[in-house]
Coordinates of C-alpha atoms in Angstrom, one line a residue:
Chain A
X237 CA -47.9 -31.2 -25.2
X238 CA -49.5 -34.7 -24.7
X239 CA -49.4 -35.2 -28.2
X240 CA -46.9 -35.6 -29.7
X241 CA -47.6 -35.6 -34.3
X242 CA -43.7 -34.6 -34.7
X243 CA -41.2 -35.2 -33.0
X244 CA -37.5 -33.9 -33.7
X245 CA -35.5 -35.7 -30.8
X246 CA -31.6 -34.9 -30.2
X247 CA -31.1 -33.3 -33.7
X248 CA -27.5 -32.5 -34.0
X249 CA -26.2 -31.2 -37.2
X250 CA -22.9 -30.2 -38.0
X251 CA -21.3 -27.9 -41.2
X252 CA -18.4 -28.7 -41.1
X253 CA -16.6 -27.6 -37.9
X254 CA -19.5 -25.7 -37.2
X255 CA -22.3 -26.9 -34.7
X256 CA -25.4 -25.7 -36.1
X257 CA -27.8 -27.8 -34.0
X258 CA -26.6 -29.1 -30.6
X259 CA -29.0 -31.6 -29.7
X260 CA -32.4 -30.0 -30.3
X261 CA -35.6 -31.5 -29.5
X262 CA -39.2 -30.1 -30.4
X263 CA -42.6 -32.1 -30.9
X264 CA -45.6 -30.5 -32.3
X265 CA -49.1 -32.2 -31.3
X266 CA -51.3 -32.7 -34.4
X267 CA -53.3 -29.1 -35.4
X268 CA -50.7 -27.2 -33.6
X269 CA -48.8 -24.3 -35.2
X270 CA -45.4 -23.5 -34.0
X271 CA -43.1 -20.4 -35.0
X272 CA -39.3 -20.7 -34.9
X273 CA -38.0 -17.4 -34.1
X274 CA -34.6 -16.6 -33.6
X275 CA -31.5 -14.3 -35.5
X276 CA -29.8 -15.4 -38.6
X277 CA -27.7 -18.7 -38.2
X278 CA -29.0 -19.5 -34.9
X279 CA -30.3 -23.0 -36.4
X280 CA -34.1 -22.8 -37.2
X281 CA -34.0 -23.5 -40.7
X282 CA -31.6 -26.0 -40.1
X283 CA -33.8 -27.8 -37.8
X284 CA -36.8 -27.2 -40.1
X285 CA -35.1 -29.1 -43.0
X286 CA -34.5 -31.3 -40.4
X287 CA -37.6 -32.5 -40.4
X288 CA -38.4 -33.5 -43.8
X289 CA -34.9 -35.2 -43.7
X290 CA -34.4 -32.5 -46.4
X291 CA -30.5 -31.5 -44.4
X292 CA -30.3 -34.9 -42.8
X293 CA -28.8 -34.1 -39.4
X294 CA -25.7 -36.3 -38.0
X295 CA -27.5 -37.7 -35.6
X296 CA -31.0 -37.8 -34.2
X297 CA -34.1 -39.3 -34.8
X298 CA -37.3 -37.7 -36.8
X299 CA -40.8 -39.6 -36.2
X300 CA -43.9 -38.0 -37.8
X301 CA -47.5 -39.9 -36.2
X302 CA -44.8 -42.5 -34.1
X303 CA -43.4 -44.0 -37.5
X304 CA -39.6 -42.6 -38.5
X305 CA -38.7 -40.4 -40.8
X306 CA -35.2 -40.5 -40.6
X307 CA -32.4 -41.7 -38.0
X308 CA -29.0 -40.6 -38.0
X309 CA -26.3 -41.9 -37.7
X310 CA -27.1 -44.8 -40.4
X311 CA -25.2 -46.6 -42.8
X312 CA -26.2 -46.2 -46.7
X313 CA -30.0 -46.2 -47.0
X314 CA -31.8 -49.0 -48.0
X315 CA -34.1 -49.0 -50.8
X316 CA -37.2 -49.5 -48.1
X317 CA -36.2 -46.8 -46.2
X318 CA -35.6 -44.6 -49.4
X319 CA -39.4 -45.6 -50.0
X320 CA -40.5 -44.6 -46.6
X321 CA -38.7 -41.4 -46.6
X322 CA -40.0 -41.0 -49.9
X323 CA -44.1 -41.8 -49.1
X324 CA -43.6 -39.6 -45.6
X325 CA -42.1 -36.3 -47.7
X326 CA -45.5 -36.7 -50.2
X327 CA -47.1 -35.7 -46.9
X328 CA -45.1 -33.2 -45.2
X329 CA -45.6 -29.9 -47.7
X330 CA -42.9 -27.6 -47.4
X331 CA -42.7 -23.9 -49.0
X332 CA -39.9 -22.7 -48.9
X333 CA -38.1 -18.9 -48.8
X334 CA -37.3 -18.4 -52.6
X335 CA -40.6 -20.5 -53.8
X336 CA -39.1 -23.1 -56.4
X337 CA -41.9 -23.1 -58.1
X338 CA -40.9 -24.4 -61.6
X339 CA -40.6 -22.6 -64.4
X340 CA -41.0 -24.9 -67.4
X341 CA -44.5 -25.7 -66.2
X342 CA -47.3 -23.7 -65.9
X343 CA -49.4 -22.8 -63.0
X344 CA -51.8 -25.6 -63.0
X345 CA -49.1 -28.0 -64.2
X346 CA -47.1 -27.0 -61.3
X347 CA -50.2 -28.4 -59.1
X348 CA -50.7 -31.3 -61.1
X349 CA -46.8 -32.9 -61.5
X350 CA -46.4 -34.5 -58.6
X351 CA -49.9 -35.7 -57.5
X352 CA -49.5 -37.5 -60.7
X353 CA -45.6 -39.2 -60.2
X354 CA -46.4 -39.3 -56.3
X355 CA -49.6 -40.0 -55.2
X356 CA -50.2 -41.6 -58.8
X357 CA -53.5 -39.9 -59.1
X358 CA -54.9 -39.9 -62.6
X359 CA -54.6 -37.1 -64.7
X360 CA -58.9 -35.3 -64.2
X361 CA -58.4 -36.7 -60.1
X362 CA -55.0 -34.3 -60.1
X363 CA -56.6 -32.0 -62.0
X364 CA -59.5 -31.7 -60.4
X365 CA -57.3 -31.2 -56.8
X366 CA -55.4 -28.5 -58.2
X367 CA -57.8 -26.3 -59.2
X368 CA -59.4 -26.3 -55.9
X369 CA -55.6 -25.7 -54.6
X370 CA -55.0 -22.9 -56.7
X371 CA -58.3 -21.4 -55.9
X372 CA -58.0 -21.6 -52.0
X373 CA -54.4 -19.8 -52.4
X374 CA -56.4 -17.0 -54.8
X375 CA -55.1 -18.0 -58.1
X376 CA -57.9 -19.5 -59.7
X377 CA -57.9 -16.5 -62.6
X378 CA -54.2 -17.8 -62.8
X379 CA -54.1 -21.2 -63.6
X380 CA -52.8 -21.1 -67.2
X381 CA -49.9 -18.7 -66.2
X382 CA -46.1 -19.1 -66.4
X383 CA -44.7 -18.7 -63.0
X384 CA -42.5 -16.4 -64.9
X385 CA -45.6 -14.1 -65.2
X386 CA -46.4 -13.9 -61.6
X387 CA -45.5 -11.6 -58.4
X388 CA -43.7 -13.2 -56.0
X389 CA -46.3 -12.9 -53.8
X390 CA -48.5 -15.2 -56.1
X391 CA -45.1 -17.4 -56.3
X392 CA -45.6 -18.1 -53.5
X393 CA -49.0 -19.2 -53.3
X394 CA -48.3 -21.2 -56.4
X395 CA -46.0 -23.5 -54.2
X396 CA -48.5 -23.2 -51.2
X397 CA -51.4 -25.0 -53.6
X398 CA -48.6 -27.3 -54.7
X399 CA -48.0 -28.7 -51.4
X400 CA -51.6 -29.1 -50.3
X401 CA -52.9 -30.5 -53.5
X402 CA -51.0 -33.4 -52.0
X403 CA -53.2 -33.3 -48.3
X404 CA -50.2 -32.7 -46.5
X405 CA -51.0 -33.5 -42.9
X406 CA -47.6 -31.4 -41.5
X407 CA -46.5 -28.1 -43.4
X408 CA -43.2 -27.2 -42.9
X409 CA -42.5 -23.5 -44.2
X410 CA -38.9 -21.9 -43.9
X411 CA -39.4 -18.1 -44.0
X412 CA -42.2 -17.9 -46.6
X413 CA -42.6 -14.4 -46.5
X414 CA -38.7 -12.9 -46.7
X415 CA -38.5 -12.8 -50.2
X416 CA -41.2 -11.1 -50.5
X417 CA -42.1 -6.9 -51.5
X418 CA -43.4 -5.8 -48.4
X419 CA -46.7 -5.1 -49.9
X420 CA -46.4 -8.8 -51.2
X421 CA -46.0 -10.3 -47.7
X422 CA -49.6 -9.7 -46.9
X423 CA -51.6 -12.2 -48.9
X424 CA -48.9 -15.1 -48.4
X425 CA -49.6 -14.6 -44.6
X426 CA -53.4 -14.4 -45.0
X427 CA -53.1 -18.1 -46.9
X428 CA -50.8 -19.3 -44.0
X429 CA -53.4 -18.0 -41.6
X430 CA -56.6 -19.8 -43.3
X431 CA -54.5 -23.0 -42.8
X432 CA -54.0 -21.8 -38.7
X433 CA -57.8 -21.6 -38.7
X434 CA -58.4 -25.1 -40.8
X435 CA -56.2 -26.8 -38.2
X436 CA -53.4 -27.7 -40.3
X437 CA -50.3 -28.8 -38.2
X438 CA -47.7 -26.6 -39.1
X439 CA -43.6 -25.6 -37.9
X440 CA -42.7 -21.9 -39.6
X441 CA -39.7 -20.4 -39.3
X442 CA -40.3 -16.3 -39.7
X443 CA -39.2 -13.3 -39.1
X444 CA -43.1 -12.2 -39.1
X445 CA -44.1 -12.2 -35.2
X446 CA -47.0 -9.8 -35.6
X447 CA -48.2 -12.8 -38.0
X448 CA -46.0 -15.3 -35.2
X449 CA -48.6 -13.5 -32.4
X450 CA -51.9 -14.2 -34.2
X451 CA -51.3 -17.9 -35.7
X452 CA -48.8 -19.5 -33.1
X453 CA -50.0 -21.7 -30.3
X454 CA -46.7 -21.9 -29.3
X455 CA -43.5 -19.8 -30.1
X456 CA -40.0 -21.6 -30.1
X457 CA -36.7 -19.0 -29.6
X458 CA -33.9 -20.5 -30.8
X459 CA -30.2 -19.7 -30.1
X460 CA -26.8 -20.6 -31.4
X461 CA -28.0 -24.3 -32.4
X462 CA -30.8 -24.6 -29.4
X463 CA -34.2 -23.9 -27.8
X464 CA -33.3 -21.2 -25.2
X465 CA -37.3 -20.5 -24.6
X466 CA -40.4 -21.3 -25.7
X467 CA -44.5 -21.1 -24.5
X468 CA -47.6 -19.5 -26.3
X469 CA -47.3 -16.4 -28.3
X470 CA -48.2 -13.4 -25.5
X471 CA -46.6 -14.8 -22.7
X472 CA -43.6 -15.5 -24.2
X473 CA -43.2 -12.1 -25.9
X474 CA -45.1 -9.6 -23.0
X475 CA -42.9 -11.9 -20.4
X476 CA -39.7 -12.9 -21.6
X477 CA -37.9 -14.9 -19.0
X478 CA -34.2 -15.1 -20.6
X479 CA -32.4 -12.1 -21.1
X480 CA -31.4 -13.4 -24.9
X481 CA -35.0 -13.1 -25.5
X482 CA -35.4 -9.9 -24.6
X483 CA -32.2 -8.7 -26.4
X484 CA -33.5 -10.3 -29.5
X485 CA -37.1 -8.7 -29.2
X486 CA -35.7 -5.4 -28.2
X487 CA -33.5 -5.7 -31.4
X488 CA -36.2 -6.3 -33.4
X489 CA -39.0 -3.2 -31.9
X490 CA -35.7 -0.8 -31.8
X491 CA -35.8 -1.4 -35.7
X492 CA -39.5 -1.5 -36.0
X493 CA -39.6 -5.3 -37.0
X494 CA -36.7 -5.5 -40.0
X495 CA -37.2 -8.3 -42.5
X496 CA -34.5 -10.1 -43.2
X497 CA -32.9 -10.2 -46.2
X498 CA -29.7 -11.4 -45.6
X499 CA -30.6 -14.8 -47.5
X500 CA -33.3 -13.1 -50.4
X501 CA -31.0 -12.4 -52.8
X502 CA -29.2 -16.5 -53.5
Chain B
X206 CA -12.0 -23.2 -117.7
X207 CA -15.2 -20.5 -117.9
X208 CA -17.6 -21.1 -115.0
X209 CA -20.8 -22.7 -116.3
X210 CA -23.7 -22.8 -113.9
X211 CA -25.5 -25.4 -115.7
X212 CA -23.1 -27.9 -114.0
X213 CA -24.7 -26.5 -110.5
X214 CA -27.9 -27.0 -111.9
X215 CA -27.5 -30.0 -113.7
X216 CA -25.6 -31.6 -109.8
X217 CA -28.4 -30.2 -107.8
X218 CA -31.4 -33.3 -108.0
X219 CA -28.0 -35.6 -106.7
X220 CA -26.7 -33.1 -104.4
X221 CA -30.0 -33.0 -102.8
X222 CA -30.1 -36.8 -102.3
X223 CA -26.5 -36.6 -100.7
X224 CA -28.2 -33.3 -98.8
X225 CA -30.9 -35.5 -97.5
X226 CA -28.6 -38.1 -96.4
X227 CA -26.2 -35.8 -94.4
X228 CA -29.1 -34.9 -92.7
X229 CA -30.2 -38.2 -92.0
X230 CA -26.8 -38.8 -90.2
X231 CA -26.5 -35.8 -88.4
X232 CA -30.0 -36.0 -86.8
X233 CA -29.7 -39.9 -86.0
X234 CA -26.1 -38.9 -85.1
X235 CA -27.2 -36.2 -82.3
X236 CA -30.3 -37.8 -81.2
X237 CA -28.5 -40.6 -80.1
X238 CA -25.3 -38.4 -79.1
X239 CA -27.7 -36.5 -76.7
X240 CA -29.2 -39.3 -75.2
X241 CA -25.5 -40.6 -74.2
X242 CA -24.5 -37.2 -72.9
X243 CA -27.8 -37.0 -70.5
X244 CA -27.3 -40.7 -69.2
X245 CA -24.3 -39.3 -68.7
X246 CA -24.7 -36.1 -67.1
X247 CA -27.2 -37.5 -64.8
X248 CA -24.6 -40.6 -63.4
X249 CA -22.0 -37.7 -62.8
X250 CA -24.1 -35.9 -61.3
X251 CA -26.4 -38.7 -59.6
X252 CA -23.5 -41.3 -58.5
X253 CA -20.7 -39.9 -56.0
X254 CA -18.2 -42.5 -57.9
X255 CA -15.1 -41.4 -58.0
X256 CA -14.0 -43.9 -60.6
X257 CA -16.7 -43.2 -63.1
X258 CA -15.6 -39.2 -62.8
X259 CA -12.0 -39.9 -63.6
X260 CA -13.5 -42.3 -66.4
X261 CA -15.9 -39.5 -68.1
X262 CA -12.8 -37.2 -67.4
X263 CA -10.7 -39.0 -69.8
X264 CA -13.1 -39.9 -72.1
X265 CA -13.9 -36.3 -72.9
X266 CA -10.3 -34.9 -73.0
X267 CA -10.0 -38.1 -75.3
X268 CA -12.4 -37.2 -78.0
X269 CA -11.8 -33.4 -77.5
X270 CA -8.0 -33.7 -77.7
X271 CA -8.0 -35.6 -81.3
X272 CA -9.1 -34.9 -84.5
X273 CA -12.6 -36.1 -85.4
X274 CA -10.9 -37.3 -89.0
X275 CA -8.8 -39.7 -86.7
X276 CA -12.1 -41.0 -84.8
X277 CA -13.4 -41.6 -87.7
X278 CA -10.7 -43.5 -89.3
X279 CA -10.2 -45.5 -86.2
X280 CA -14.0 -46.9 -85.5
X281 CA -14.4 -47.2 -89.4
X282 CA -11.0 -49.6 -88.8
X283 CA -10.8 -51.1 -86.0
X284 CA -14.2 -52.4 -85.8
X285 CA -13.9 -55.6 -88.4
X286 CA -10.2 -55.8 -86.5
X287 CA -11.9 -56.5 -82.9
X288 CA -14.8 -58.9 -84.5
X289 CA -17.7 -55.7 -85.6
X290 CA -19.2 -56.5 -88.7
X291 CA -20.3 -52.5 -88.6
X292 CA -20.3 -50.8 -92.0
X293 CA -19.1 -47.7 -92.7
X294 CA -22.8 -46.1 -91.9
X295 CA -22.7 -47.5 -88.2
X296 CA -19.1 -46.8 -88.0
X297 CA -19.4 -43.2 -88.9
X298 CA -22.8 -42.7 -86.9
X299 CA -21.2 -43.8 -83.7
X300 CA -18.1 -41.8 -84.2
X301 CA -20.1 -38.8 -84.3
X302 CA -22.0 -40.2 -81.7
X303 CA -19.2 -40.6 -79.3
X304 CA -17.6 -37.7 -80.9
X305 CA -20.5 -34.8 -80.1
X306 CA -21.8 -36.6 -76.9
X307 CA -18.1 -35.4 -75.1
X308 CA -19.2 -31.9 -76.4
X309 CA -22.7 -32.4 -75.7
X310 CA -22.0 -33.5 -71.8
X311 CA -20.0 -30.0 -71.1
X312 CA -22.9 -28.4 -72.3
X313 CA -25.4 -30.3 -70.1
X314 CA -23.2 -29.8 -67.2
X315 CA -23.3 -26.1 -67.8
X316 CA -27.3 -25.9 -68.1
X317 CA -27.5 -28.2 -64.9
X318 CA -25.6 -25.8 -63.3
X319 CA -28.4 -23.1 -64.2
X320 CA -30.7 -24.7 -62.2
X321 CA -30.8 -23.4 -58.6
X322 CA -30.4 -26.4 -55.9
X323 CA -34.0 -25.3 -54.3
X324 CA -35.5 -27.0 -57.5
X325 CA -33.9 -30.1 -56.3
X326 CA -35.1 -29.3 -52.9
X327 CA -38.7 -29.0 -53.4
X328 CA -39.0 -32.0 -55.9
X329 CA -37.3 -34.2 -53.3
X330 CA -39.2 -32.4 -50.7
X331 CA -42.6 -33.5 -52.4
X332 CA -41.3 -37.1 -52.5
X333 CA -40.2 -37.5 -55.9
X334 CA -37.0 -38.9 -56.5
X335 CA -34.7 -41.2 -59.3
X336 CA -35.9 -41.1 -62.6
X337 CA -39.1 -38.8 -61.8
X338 CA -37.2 -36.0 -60.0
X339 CA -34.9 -35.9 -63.3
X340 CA -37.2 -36.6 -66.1
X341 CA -40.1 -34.3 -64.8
X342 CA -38.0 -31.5 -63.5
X343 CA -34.4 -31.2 -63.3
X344 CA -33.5 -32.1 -66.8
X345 CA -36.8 -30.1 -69.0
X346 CA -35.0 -27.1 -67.2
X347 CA -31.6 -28.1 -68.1
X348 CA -32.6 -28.9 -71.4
X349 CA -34.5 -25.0 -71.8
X350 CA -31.4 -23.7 -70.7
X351 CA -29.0 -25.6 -73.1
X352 CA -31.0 -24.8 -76.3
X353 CA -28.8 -21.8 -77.7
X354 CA -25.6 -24.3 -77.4
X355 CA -27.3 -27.5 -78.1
X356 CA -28.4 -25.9 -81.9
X357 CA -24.9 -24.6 -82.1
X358 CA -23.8 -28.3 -81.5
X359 CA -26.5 -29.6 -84.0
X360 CA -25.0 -27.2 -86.5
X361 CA -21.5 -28.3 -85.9
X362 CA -22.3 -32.5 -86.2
X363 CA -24.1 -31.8 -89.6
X364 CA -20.9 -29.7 -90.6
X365 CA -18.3 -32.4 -88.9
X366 CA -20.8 -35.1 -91.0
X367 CA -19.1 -33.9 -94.5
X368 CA -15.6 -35.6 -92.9
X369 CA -18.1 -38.8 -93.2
X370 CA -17.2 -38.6 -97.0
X371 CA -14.2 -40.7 -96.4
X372 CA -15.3 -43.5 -95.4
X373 CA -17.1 -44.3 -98.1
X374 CA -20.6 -42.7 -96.8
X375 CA -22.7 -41.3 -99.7
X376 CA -23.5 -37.9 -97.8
X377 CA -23.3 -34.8 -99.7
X378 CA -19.4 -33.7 -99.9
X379 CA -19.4 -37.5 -101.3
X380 CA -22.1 -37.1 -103.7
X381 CA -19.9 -33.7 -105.0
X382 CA -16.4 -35.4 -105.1
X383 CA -18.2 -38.1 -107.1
X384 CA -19.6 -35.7 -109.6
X385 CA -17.2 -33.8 -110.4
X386 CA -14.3 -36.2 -110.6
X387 CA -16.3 -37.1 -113.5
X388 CA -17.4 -34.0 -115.2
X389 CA -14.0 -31.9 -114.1
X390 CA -16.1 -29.1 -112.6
X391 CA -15.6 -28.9 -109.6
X392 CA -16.1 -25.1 -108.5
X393 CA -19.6 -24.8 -110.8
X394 CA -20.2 -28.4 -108.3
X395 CA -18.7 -27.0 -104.9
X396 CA -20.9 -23.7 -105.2
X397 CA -24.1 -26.4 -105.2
X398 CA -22.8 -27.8 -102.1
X399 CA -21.8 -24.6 -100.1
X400 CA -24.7 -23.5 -100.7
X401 CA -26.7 -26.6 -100.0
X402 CA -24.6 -27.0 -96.6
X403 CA -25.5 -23.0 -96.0
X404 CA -28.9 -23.6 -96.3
X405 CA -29.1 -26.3 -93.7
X406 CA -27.1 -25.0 -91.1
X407 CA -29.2 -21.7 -91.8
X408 CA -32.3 -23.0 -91.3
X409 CA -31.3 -24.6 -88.3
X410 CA -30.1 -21.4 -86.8
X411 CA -33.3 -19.6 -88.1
X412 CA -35.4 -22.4 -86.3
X413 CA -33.7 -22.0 -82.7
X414 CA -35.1 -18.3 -82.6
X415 CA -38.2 -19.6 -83.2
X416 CA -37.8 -22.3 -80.8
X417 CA -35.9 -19.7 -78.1
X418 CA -38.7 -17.3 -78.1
X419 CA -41.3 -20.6 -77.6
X420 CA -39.4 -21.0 -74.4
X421 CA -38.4 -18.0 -73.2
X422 CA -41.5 -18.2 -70.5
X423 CA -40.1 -21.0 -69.4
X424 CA -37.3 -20.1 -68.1
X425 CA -38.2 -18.3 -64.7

């Protein structure tokens, strides 16, 4: 890729004793969308969060359109970087596995919150953008509700309108769909997909690679902390060229395509 | 002695006064006891310093390990001693102040813990942070999920309030002694303010049901 929107360069992030990331990089050129596949714990959600400076890694470097995002290692932030971090997450949406939606506001004033405190947009501007949100997720008939009230499904579209009421220009999403009812799973992915088509620049980590096959310019297969193998959608699944790639699709057809649920239930 | 309710009757229109004053205290008492406990919930939980841990630490096993009579006692005293011109009314308000917020900040720290860490996440994650992360949605949650203890609490200051009496504050136990140390009827009296202090606490109660089922949408 020429180029190069994000860039995640020598992410290294420890837990402890354990080595979750081992000195990944990964760029994503502006309007692409890239899938993280890989098994549980192999470090794609790790290096996700990375990018947001969400799990700040140990060490590595994080520039979104050339300007930083984060650098590690570093000493105690200063306030100015606090700021920058600050003004660079307002634009980098991220949905996340178990929603967080919040639940003492209602739908619309889930949309409207932070467009107020972060963008400082007045109250009929933030209004106005949320509505149009919620309606191009499908919840315009919904705006009044407590997230309480909804399906998970619509959860989760909830958090999607939050995040682009802000005109994210990078969406991160870390498994958006494995929370979800199976029969939920569908409408989350048809969202995710209008934002493929609208060009929206976007790094998803799922377990969904009939949805990974159709929205992905480019697949990513990660491993015990790294890349092992990566390339657009139907070569790199007709064609593996690692043999860890083929154990982990071969895994996955033998078990006609499992979700994972290992992490729904925190 | 026969029992003679006209002396309840005849206390009531002053027992009310020193009702409405024991209310007075208890509501200034717990407002302000509340804000202290969420400035400091949100340092404990906001500042990694160690210092200001061990600090709260003591302070709450302080307050918690000595009566609230002493507390009293000791502000009401020691503040002309050390140079505070206070008055009893101050005296006794920040007592129960300091007294409740101890209580008040294990109660907090229990709601806090309610909310899951991924609201954190995806406030921070939209770029708000400091006072705008807290104030818009980390501490309305912990406050929904404290209500049940927080009325309990409320209940308890206006009951602790009565102690109040011995420092000279005109609150409702006051207003009792007062009256019947002069008329020498002190049960006919008492049953006035029982049942005054019943009331209040009651109502309080009866008002958090209302207020729980308001919220219970909100809880998620």
């Amino acid at each position: 890729m020429a180029d190069k929107y994000l860039e995640l360069i020598g992410i290294t992030t420890r837990f402890g004793d354990v080595e979750a990331l081992q000195g990944v990089s990964l760029s994503v050129a502006r309007g692409e969308v890239v899938c993280l596949i890989g098994p549980s714990g192999c470090g794609k959600s790790t290096l996700l969060r990375a990018a947001n400076w969400l799990t700040p890694p140990n060490e590595g470097t994080v520039r979104l359109d050339g300007s930083v995002v984060g650098h590690a290692p570093q000493g105690r932030a200063t306030a100015a970087q606090i700021r920058a971090l600050n003004g660079h997450r307002a634009r980098i949406g991220m949905v996340f596995q178990q929603f967080n939606v919040w639940p003492h506001l209602t739908a619309l004033e889930n949309v409207v919150r932070a467009q107020m405190v972060v963008l400082r947009r007045d109250k009929s501007e933030a209004e106005a953008k949320a509505r149009q949100a919620l309606a191009d997720v499908g919840l315009s008939d919904k705006m009044d509700a407590w997230p309480e009230r909804l399906s998970g499904g619509q959860k989760q579209r909830l958090a999607i309108a939050r995040t682009l009421a802000m005109d994210p220009v990078l969406m991160l999403m870390d498994e958006p769909t494995s929370a979800l009812d199976p029969e939920l799973v569908a409408e989350v992915l048809a969202v995710l997909q209008r934002l493929a088509e609208i060009q929206m620049t976007m790094l998803i980590v799922t377990h969904e690679l009939g949805f990974a096959m159709r929205v992905a310019d480019r697949i990513v297969f990660m491993e015990a902390g790294g890349i092992v193998e990566q390339g657009p959608p139907q070569e790199l699944l007709s064609n593996p060229r690692t043999d860890r790639l083929k154990a982990f699709l071969d895994k996955l057809s033998l078990t006609t395509l499992p979700k994972d649920r290992e992490h729904a239930e925190i | 002695m026969k029992f003679d309710i006209s002396y309840t009757i005849d206390a009531l229109p002053r027992l009310l006064e020193g009702a409405l004053v024991t209310l007075q205290v208890t509501l200034v008492g717990f407002v302000l006891s509340l804000s202290l406990a969420t400035a400091l919930t949100v340092m404990r939980e906001a500042n990694n310093v160690r210092w200001a841990h061990r600090a709260l630490a003591v302070y709450i096993s302080f307050i918690r390990g000595t009566p609230l009579l002493v507390q009293i006692f000791l502000i009401y005293y020691v503040s002309p001693v050390i140079g505070l011109d206070i008055g009893p009314y101050t005296a006794g308000i920040l007592a129960i102040t300091l007294n409740s917020a101890a209580f008040v900040v294990e109660i907090l720290r229990g709601g806090l813990a309610s909310v899951p860490s991924g609201q954190f996440e995806a406030a921070s994650a939209l770029g708000l942070k400091g006072p705008a992360l807290w104030g818009k949605v980390i501490l309305p949650q912990t406050f929904i999920a404290s209500v049940p203890p927080l009325v309990n609490e409320f209940t308890q200051v206006l009951k602790a309030s009565a102690l109040l009496s011995t420092i000279t504050i005109v609150e409702l136990m006051r207003v009792s002694q007062q009256i019947f140390s002069r008329n020498y009827h002190p049960v006919e009296v008492l049953l006035g303010t029982f049942i005054l202090y019943f009331l209040m606490c009651f109502a309080v109660s009866r008002s958090a049901a209302l207020i729980e089922a308001k919220l219970e949408l909100r809880r998620g």
